[in-house]
PDB file of C-alpha atoms in Angstrom:
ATOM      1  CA  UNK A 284      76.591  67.189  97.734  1.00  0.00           C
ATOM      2  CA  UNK A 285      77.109  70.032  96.209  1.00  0.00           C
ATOM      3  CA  UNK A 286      76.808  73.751  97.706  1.00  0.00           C
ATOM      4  CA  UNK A 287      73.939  75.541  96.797  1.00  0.00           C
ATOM      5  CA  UNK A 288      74.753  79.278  96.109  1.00  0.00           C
ATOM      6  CA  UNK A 289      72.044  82.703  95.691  1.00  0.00           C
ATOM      7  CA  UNK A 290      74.021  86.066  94.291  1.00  0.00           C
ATOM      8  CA  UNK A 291      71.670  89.013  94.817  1.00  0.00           C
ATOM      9  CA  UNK A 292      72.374  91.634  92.084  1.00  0.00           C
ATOM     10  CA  UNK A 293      73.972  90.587  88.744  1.00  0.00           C
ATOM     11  CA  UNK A 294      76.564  93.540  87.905  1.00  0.00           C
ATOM     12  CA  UNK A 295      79.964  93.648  87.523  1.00  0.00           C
ATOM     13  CA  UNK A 296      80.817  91.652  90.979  1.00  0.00           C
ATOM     14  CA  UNK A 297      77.979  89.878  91.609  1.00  0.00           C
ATOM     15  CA  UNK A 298      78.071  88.809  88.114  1.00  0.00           C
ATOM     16  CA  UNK A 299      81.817  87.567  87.866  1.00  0.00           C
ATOM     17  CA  UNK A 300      80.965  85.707  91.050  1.00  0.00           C
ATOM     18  CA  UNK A 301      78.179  83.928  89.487  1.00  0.00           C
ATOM     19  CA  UNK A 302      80.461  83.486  86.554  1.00  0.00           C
ATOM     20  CA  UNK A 303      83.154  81.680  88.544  1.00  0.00           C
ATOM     21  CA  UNK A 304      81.271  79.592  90.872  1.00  0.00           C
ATOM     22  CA  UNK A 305      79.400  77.877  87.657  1.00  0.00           C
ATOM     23  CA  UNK A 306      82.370  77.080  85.901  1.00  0.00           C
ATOM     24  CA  UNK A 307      83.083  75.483  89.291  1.00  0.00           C
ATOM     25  CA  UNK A 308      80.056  73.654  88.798  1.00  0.00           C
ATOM     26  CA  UNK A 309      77.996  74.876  92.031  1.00  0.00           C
ATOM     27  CA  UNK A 310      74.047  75.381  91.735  1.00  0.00           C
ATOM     28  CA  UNK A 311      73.928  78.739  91.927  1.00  0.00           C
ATOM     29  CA  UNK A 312      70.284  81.227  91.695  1.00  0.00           C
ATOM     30  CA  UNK A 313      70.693  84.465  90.467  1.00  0.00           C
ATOM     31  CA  UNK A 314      68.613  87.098  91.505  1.00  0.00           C
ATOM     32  CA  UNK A 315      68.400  90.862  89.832  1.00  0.00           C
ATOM     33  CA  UNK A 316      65.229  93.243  89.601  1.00  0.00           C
ATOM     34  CA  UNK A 317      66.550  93.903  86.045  1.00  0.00           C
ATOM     35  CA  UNK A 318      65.232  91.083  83.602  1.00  0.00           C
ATOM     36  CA  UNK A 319      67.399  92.071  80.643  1.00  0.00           C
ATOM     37  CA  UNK A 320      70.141  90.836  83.293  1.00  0.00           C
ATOM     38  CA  UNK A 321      68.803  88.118  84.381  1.00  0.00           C
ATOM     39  CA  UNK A 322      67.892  87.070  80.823  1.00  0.00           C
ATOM     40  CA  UNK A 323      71.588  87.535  80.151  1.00  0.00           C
ATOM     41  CA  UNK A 324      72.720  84.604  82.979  1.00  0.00           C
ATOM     42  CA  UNK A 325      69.919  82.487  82.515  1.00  0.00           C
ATOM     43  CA  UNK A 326      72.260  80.571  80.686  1.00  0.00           C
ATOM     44  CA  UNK A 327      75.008  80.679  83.033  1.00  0.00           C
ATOM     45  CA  UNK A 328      73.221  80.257  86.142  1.00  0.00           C
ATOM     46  CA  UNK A 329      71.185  76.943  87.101  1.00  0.00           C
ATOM     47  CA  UNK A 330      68.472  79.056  88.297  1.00  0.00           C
ATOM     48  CA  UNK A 331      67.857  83.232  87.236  1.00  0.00           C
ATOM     49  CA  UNK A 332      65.285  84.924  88.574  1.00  0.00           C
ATOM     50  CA  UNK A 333      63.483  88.636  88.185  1.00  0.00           C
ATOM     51  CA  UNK A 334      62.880  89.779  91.241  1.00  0.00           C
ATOM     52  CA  UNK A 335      63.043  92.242  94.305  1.00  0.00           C
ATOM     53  CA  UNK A 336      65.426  90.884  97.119  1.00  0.00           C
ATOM     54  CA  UNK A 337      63.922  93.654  99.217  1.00  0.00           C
ATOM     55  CA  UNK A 338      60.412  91.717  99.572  1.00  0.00           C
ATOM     56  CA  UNK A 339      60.557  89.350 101.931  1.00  0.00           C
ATOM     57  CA  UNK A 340      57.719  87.116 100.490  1.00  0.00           C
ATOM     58  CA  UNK A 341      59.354  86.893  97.562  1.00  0.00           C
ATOM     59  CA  UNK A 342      62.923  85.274  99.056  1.00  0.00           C
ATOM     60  CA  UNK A 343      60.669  83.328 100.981  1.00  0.00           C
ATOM     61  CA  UNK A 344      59.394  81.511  98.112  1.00  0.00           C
ATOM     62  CA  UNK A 345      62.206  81.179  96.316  1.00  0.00           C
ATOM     63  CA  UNK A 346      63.632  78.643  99.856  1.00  0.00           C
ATOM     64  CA  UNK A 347      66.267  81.341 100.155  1.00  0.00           C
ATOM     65  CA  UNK A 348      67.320  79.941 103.736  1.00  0.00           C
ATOM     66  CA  UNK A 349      67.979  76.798 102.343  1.00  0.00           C
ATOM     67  CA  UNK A 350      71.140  78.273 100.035  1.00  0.00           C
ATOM     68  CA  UNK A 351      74.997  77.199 101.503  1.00  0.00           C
ATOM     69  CA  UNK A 352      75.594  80.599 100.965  1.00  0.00           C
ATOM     70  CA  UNK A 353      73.934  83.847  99.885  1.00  0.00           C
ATOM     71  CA  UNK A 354      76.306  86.899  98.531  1.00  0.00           C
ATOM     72  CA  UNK A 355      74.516  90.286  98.768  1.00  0.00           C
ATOM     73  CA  UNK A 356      76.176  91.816  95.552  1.00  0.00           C
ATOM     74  CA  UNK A 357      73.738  95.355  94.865  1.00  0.00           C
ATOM     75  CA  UNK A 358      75.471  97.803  93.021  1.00  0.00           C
ATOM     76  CA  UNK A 359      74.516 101.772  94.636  1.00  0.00           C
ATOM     77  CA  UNK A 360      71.683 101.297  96.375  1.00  0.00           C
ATOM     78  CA  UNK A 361      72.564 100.982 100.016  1.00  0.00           C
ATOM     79  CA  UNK A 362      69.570 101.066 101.141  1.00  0.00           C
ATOM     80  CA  UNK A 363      68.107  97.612  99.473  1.00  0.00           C
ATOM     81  CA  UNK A 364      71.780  96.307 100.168  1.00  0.00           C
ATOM     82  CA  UNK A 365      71.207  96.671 103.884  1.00  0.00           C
ATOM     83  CA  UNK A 366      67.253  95.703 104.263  1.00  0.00           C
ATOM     84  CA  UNK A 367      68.403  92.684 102.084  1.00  0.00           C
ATOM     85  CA  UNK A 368      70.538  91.218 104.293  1.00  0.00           C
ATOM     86  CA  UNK A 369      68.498  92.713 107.521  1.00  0.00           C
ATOM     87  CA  UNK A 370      65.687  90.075 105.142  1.00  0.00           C
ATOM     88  CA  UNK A 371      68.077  87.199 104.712  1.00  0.00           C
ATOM     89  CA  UNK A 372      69.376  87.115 108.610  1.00  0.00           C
ATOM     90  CA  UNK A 373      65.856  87.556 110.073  1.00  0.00           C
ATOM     91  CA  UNK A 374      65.112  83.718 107.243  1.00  0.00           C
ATOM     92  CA  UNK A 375      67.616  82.337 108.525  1.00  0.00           C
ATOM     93  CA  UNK A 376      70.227  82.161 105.804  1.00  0.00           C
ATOM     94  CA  UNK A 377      73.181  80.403 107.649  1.00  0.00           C
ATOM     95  CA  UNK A 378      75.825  82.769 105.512  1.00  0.00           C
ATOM     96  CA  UNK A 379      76.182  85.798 103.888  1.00  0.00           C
ATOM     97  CA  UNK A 380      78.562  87.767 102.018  1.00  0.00           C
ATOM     98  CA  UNK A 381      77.812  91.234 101.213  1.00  0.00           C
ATOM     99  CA  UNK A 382      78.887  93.982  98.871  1.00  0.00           C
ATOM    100  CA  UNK A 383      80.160  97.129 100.632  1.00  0.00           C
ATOM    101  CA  UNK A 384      80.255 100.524  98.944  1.00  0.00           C
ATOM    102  CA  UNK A 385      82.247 102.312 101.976  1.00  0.00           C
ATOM    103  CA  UNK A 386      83.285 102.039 105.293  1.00  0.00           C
ATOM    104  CA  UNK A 387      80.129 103.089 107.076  1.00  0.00           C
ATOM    105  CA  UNK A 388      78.226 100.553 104.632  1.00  0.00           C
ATOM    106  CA  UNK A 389      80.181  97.467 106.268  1.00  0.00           C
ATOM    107  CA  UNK A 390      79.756  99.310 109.858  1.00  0.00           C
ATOM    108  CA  UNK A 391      76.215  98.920 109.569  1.00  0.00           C
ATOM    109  CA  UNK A 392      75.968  95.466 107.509  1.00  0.00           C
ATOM    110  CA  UNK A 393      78.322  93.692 110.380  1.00  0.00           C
ATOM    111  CA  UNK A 394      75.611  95.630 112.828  1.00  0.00           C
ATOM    112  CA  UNK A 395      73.156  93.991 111.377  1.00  0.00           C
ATOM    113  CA  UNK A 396      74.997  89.988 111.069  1.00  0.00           C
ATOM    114  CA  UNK A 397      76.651  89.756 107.826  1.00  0.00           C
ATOM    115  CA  UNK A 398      78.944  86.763 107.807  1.00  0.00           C
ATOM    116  CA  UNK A 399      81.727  88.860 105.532  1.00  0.00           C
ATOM    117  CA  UNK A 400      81.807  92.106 103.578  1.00  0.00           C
ATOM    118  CA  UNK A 401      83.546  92.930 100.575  1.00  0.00           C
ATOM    119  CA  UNK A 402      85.851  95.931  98.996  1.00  0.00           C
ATOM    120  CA  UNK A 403      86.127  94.603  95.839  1.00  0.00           C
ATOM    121  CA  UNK A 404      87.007  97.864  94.197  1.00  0.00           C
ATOM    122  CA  UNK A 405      88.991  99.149  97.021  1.00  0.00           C
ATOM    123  CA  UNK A 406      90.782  95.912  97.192  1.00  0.00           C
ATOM    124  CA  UNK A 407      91.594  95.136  93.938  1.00  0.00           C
ATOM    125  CA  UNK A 408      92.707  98.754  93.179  1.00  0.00           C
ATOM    126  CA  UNK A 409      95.058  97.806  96.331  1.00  0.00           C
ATOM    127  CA  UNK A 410      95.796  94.819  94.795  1.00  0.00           C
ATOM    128  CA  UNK A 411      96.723  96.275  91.722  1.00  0.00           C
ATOM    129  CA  UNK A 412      98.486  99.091  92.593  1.00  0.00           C
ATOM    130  CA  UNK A 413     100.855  96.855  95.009  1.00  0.00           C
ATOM    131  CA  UNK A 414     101.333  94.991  91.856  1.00  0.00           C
ATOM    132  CA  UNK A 415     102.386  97.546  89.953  1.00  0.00           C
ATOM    133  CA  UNK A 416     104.566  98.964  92.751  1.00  0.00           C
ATOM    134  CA  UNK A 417     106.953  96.032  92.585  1.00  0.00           C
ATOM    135  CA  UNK A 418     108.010  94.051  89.675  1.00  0.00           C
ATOM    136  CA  UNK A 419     108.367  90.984  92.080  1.00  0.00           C
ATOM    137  CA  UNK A 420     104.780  91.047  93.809  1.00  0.00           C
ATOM    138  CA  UNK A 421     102.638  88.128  91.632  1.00  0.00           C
ATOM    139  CA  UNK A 422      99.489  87.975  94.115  1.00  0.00           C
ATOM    140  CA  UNK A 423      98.625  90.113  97.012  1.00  0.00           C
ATOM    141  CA  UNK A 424      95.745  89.231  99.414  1.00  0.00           C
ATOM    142  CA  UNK A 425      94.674  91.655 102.568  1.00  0.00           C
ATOM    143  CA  UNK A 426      94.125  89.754 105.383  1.00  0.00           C
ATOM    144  CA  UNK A 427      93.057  93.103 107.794  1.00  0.00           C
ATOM    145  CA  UNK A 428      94.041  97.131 107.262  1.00  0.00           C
ATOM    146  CA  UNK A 429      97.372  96.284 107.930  1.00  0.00           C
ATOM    147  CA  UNK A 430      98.489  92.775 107.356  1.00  0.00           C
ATOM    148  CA  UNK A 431      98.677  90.773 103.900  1.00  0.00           C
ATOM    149  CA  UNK A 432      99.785  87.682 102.625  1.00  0.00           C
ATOM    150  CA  UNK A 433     101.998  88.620  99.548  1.00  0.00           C
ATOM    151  CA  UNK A 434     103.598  86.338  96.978  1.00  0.00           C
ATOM    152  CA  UNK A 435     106.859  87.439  96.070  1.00  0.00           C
ATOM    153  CA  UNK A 436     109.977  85.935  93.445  1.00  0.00           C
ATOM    154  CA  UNK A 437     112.787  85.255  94.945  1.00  0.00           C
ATOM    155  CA  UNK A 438     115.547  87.532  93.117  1.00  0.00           C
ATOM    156  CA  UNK A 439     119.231  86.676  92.805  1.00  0.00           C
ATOM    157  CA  UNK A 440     119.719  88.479  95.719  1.00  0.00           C
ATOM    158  CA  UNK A 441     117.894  85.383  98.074  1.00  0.00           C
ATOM    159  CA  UNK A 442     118.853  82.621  95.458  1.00  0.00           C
ATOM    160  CA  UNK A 443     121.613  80.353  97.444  1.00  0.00           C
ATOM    161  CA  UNK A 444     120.400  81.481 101.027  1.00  0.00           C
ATOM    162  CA  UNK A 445     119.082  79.708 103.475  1.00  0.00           C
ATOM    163  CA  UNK A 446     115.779  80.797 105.383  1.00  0.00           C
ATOM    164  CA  UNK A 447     118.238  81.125 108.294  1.00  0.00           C
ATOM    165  CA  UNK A 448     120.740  82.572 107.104  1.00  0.00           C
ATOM    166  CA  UNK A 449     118.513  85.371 105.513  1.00  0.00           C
ATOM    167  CA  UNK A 450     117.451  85.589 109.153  1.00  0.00           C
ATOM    168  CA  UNK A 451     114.177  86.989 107.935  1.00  0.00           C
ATOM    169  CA  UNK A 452     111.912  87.002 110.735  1.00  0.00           C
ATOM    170  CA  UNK A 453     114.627  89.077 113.265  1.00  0.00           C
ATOM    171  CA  UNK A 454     115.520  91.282 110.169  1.00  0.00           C
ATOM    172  CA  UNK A 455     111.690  91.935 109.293  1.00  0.00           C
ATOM    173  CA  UNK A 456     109.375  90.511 111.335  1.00  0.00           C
ATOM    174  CA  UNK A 457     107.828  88.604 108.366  1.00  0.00           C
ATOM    175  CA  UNK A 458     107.076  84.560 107.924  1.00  0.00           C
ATOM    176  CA  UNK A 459     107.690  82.285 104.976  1.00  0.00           C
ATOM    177  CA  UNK A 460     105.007  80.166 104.913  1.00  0.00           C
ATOM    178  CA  UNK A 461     105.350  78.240 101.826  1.00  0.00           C
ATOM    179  CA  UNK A 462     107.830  78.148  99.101  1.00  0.00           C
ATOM    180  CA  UNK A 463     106.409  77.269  95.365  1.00  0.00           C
ATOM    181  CA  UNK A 464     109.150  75.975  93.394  1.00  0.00           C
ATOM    182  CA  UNK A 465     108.018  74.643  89.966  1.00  0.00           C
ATOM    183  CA  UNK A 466     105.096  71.984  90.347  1.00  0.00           C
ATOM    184  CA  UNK A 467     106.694  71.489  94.131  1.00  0.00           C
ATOM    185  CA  UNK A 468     104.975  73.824  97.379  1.00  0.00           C
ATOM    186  CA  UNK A 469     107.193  73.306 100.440  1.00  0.00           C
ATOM    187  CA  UNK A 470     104.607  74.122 103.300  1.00  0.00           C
ATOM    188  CA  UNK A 471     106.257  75.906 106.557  1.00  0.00           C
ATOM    189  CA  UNK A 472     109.604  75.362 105.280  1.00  0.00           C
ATOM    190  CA  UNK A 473     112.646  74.459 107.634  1.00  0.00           C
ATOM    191  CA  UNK A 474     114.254  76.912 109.288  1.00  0.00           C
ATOM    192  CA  UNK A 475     117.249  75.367 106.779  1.00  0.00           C
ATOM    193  CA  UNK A 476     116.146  75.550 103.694  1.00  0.00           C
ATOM    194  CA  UNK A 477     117.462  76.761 100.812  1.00  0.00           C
ATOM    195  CA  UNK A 478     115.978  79.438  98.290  1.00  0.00           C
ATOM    196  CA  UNK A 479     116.242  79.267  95.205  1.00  0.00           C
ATOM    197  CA  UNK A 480     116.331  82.339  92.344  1.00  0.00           C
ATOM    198  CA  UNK A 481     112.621  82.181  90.969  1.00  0.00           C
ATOM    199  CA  UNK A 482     111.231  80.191  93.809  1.00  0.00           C
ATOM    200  CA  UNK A 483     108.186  82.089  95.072  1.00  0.00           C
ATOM    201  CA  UNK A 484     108.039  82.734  98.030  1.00  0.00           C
ATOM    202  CA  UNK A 485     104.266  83.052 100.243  1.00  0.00           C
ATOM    203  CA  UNK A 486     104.988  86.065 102.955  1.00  0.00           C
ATOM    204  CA  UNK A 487     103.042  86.896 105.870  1.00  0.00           C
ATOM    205  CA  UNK A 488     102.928  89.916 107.820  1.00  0.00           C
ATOM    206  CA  UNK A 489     102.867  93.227 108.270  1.00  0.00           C
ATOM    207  CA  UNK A 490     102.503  95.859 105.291  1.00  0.00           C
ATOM    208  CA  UNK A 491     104.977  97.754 106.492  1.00  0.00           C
ATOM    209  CA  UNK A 492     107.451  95.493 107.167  1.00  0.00           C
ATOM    210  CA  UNK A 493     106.741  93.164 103.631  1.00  0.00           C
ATOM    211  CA  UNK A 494     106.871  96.894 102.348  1.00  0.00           C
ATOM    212  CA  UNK A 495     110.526  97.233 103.915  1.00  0.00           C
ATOM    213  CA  UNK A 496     111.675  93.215 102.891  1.00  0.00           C
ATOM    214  CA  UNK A 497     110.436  94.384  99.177  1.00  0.00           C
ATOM    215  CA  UNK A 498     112.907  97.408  98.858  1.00  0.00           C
ATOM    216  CA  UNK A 499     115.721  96.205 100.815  1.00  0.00           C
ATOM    217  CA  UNK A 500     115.929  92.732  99.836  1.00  0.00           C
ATOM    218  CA  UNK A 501     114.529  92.286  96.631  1.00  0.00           C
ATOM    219  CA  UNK A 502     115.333  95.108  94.303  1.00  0.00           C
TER     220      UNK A 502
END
């Protein structure tokens, strides 16, 4: 069967998300108080809706609890962003991403039982910026405030090596989890395994230390 999805607020975020999961061809409702918005995805969306996620009533009849998933994507008003999902807990929804516009936002919205909050401009300007820092970064996802999952080229520099003989880990204190070279992925590679130049490699760990493996190994 396929996942039913709700997004709550249809601006930039909440309407790439709707964006995305239709071309993945999920049901997806979406919901904005703004009807020249919701005109705008009624196309997109298998369901768009005017209305005001603050009123309970409202959510109720549209069988919000029954969604897979509801994301929570309000643009600067906290307030309805926080009664919203206070609404869509106390119904029952089973899981809920929301929308956070700082860090006291997400304090309160895990508080209150969001399933996952978002950064998305603090995270992609992170995201970008790491890019832009090294010429070797192609993807960069945070998994907490200090820890990321990074993938990175191999340069000349690694081409020839093995994962051994790089000794990585000691040296670093950073994992190779998987090793994408061409069409090929070699999950959790062997200890002797050789890298490649242009093999990408998928690091875990630290900042700091993927920080330190960038400038010492890679440039």
């Amino acid at each position: 069967m396929k996942k039913e999805f709700a997004v709550i607020g249809l601006g930039r975020f909440g309407g790439s998300i709707c964006r995305a999961l239709a071309e993945q061809g999920m049901e997806v409702m979406a919901i904005d108080n703004n009807e020249d918005k919701v005109n705008e995805f009624s196309m997109i969306a298998s369901h768009a809706v005017v209305g005001d996620s603050t009123d309970e009533s409202m959510l109720k009849s549209l069988g919000i609890r029954n969604f897979d998933h509801v994301i929570v994507a309000i643009g600067d008003d906290i307030q309805a962003s926080i009664l919203t999902t206070l609404i869509l807990k106390e119904l029952g929804v089973n899981n809920i991403t929301v929308k956070a516009q700082n860090d006291y936002h997400e304090k309160v919205l895990r508080k209150i039982g969001a399933d996952q909050v978002v950064h998305p401009e603090r995270d992609m300007g992170k995201r970008i910026a790491h890019n832009i820092v090294s010429n070797n970064v192609l993807d960069y996802l945070e998994l907490s405030d200090e820890h990321s999952i990074v993938e990175i080229v191999a340069s000349d520099k690694l081409g020839g090596n093995t994962i051994i003989g790089l000794d990585i880990r000691a040296k670093y204190g950073i994992n190779i989890v998987a090793i994408k070279r061409g069409n090929d992925i070699i999950v959790s590679p062997q200890a002797n395994e050789k890298i490649f130049e242009d093999d990408i490699l998928i690091v875990i760990g630290a900042d700091s230390d993927i920080s330190r493996f960038e400038k010492k190994v890679m440039i």
